[in-house]
CSV table of C-alpha atoms in Angstrom, one decimal:
chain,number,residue,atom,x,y,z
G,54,UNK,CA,-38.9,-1.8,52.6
G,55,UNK,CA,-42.2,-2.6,54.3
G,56,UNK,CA,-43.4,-2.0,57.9
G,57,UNK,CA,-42.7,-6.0,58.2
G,58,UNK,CA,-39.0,-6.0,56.9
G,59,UNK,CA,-38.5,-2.4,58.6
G,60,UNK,CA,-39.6,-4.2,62.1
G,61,UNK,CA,-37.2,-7.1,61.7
G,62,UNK,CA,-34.5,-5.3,60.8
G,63,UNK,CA,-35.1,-3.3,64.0
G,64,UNK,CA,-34.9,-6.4,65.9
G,65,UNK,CA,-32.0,-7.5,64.7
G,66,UNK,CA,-30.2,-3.8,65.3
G,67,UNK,CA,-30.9,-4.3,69.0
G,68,UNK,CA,-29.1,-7.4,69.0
G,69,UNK,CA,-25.7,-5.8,67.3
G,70,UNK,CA,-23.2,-3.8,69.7
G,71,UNK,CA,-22.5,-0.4,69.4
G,72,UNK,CA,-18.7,0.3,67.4
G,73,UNK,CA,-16.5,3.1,68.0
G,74,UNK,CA,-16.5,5.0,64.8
G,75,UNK,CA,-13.9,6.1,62.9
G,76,UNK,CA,-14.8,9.2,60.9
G,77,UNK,CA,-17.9,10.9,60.3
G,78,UNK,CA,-21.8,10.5,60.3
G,79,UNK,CA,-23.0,11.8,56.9
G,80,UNK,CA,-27.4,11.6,57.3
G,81,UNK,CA,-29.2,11.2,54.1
G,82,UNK,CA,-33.1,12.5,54.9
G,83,UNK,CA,-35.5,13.7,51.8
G,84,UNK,CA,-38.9,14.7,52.8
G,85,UNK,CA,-39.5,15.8,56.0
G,86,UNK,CA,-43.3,16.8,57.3
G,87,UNK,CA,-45.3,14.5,56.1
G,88,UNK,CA,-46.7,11.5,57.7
G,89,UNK,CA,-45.9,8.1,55.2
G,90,UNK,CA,-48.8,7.5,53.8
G,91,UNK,CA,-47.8,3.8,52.2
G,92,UNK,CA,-46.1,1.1,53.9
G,93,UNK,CA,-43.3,1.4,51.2
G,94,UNK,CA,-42.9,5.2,51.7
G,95,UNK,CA,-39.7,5.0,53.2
G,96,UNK,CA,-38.5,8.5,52.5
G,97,UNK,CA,-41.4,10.8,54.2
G,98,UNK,CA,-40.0,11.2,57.8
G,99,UNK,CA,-43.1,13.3,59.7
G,100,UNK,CA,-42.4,16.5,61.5
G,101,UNK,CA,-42.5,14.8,65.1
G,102,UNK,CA,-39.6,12.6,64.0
G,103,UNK,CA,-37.9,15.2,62.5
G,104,UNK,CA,-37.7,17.5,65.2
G,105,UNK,CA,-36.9,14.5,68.0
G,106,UNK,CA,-34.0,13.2,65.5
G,107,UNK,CA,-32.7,17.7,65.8
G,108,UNK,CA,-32.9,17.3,69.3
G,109,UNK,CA,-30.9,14.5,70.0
G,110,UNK,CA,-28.3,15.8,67.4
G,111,UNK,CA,-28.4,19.0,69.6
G,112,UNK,CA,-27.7,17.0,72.7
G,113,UNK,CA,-25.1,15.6,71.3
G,114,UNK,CA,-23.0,18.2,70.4
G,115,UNK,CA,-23.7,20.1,73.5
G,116,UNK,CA,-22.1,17.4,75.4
G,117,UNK,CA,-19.4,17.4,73.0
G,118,UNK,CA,-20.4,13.7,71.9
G,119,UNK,CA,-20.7,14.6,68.1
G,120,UNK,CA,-21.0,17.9,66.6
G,121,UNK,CA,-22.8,19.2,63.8
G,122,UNK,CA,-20.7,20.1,61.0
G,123,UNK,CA,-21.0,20.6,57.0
G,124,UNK,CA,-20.4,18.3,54.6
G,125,UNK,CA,-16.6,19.7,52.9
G,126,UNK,CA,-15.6,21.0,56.4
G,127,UNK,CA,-12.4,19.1,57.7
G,128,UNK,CA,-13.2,17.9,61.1
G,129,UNK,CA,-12.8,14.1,61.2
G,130,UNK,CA,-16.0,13.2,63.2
G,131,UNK,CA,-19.1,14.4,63.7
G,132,UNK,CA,-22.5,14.6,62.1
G,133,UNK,CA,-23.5,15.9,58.9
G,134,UNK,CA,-26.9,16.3,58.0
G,135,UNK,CA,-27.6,16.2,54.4
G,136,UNK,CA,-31.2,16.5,51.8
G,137,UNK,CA,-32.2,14.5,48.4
G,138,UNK,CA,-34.1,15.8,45.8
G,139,UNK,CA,-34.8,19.3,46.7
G,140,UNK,CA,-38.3,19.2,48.9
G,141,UNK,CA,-40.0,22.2,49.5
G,142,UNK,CA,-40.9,21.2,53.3
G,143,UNK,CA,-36.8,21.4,53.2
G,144,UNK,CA,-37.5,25.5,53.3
G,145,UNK,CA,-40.9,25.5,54.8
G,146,UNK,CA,-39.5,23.1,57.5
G,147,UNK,CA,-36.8,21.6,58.0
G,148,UNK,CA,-34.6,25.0,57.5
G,149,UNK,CA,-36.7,26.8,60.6
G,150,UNK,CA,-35.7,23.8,62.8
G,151,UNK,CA,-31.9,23.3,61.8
G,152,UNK,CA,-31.8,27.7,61.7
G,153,UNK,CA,-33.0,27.5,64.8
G,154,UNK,CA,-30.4,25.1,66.4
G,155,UNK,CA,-27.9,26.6,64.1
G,156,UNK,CA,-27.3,23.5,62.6
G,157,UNK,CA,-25.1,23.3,58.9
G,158,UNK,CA,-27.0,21.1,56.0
G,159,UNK,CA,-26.5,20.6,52.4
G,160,UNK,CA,-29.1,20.3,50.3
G,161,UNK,CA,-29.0,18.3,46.9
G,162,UNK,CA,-31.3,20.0,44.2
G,163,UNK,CA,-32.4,18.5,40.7
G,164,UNK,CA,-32.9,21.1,38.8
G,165,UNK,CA,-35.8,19.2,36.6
G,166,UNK,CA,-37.8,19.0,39.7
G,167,UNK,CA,-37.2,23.3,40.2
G,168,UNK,CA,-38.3,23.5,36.6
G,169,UNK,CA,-41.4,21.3,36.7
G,170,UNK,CA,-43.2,23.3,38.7
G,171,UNK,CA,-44.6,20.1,40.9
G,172,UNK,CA,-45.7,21.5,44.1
G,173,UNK,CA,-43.8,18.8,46.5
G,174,UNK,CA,-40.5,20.8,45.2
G,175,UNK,CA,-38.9,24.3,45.8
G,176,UNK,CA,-39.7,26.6,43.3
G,177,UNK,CA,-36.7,28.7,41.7
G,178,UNK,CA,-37.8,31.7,44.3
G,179,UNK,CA,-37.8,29.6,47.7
G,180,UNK,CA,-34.1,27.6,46.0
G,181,UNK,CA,-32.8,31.2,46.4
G,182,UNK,CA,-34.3,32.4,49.4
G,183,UNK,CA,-32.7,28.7,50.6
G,184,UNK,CA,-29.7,29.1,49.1
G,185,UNK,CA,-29.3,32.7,51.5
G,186,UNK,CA,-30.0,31.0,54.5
G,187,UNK,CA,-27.5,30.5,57.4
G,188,UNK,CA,-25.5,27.4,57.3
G,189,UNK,CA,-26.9,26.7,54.0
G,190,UNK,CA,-25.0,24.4,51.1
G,191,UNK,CA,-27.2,24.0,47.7
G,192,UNK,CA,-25.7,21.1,45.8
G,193,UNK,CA,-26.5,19.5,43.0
G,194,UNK,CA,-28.7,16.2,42.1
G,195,UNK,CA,-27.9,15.8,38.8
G,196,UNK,CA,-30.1,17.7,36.4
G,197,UNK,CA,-33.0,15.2,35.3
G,198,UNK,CA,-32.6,12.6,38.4
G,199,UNK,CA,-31.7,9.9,36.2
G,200,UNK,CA,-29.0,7.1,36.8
G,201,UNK,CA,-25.8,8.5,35.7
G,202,UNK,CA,-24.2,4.3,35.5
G,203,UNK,CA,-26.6,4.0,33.0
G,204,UNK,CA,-26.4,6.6,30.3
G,205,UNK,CA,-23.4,7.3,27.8
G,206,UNK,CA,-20.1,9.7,28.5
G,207,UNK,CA,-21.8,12.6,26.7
G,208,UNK,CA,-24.9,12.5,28.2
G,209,UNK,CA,-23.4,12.1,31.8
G,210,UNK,CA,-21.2,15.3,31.1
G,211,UNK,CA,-24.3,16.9,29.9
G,212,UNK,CA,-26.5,16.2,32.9
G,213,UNK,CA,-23.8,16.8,35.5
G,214,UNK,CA,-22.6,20.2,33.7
G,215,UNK,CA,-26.6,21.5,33.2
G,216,UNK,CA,-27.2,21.0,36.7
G,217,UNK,CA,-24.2,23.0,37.4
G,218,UNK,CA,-24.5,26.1,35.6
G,219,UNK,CA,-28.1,26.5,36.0
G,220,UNK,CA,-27.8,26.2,40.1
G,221,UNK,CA,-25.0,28.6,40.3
G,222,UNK,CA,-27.3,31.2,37.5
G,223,UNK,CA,-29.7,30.9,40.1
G,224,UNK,CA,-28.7,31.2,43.2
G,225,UNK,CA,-25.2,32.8,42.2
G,226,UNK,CA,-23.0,31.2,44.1
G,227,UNK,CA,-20.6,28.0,43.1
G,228,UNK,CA,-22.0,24.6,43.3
G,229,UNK,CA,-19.0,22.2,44.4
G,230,UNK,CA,-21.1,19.3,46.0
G,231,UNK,CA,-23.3,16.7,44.3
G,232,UNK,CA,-25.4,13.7,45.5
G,233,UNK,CA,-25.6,10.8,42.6
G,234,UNK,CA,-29.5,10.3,42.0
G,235,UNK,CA,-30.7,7.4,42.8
G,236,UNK,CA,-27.1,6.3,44.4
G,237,UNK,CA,-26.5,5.3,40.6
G,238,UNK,CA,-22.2,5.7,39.9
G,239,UNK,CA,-19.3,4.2,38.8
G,240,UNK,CA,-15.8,5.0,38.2
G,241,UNK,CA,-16.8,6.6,35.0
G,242,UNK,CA,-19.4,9.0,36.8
G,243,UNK,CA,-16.9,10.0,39.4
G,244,UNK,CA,-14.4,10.9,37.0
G,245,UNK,CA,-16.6,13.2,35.1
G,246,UNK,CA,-18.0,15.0,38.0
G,247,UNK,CA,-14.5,16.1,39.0
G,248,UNK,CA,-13.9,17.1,35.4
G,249,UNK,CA,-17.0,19.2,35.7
G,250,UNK,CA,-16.0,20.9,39.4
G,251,UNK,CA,-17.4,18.8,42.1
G,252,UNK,CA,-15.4,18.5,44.9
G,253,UNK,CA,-17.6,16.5,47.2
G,254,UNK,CA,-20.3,14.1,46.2
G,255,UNK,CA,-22.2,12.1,48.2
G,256,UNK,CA,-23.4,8.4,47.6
G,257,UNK,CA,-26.0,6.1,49.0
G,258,UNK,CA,-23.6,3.7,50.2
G,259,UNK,CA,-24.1,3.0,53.3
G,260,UNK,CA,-21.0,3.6,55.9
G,261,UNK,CA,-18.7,6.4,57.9
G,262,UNK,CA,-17.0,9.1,55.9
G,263,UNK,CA,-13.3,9.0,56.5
G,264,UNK,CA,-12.8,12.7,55.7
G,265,UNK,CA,-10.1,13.6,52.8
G,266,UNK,CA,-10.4,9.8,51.3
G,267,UNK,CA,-12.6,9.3,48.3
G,268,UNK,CA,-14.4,13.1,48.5
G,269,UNK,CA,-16.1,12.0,45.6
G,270,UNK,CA,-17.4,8.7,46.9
G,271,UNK,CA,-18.8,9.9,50.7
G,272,UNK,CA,-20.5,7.1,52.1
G,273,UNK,CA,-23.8,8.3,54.1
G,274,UNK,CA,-26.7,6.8,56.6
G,275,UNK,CA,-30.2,6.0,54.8
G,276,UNK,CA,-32.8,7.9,57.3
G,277,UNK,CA,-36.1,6.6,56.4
G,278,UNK,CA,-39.5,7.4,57.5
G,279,UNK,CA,-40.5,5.2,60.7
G,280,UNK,CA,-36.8,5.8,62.0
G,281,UNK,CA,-37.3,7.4,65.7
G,282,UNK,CA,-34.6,9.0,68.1
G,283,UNK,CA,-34.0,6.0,69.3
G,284,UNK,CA,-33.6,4.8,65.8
G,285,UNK,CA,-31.3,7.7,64.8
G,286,UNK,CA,-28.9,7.1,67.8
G,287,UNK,CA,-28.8,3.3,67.0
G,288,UNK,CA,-27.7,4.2,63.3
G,289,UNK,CA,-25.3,6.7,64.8
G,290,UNK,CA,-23.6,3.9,67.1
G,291,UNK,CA,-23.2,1.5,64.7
G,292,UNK,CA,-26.0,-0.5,65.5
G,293,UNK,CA,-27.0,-1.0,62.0
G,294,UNK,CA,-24.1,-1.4,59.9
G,295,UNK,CA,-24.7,-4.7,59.5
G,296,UNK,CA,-27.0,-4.2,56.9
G,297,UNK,CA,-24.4,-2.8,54.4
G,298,UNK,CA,-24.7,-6.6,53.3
G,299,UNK,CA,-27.8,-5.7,51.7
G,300,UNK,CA,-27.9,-2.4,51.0
């Protein structure tokens, strides 16, 4: 999405009317710190936003509006803040700020991206230190960040189960939650990651997550990297569901 498309579809969100909510606010952020340096670079939120988006989830569950809460708890409503792809600025940032408001997250790690060695992701020490952090969920992102819809029963098993075992050697604790790459599933995906354990997985269909209905099919809100406080609290209210049309 462009600056251009991003800006009219602002315009159109201030034209909707809020909607009471039924069910929970599942956020899907990715990398946070970094200014977007392209005008298609949707998924670079910078610092500034990050923390401003933090503080009005903070304000909100002080006054009781919408708590913070993980992603296989049972409360009905609420936020739940969530991470694709395994960032490193997800431990160098992001986990100081949420620590520090003693906010819950789960984060979804590819385990390809651990292995690569590329810089932009957590390396196997810092996935551990994460994984030890208060409030802290590791879950898994399939193992090579391919789209599952797309490949063949044996190699869907394969990815899902890799990803599996080699998060839980690492960090040594079970791995029940898993975000589809690329928001690629179908009924055949879903069926093999309960096979494999998942108890929770998260899509990138947009929408509220009506908690104990389709734990394998959690709807979520895209954040991307222009989105403001305002933005945030727009998306919260319902302001821009209209564009589960589109997306």
């Amino acid at each position: 999405m462009n600056i251009w498309k991003y800006r009219l579809a602002q315009l159109v969100s201030l034209t909707q009317p809020s909607r009471h909510q039924t069910g929970r606010r599942v956020l899907m952020y990715h990398s946070v710190g970094l200014e977007p340096k392209k005008s298609n670079d949707i998924y670079s939120l910078s610092k500034q936003n990050f923390y401003q988006h933090m503080d009005l989830l903070e304000e909100l569950s002080k006054n009781s509006i919408s708590k913070v809460v993980p992603l296989q708890s049972d409360f009905a409503s609420g936020v739940t803040i969530t991470f694709d792809d395994g960032y490193q600025d997800t431990w160098t940032i992001a986990t100081e700020i949420l620590g520090a408001k003693s906010f819950p997250f789960t984060v979804f790690v590819s385990s390809t991206n651990v292995i690569s060695g590329n810089p932009k992701f957590l390396s196997q020490a810092q996935l551990i230190e994460l994984s030890n952090a208060p409030g802290v969920t590791i879950g898994s992102h399939g193992h090579a960040h391919t789209h599952l819809a797309k490949l063949s029963v044996s190699e869907i098993r394969s990815d899902l189960q890799y990803s599996k075992d080699w998060l839980e050697q690492t960090i040594q604790k079970p791995v029940k939650t898993l975000s589809y790459p690329h928001g690629s599933y179908n009924q055949e995906v879903v069926q093999i990651a309960q096979e494999v354990g998942y108890q929770f997985a998260a899509t990138s269909n947009w929408g509220n997550y009506v908690v104990g209905t389709q734990t394998l099919e959690i709807p979520r809100i895209d954040i991307w990297s222009r989105d403001s406080a305002t933005t945030l609290g727009q998306k919260l209210n319902g302001k821009w569901d209209w564009i589960t049309r589109f997306v």
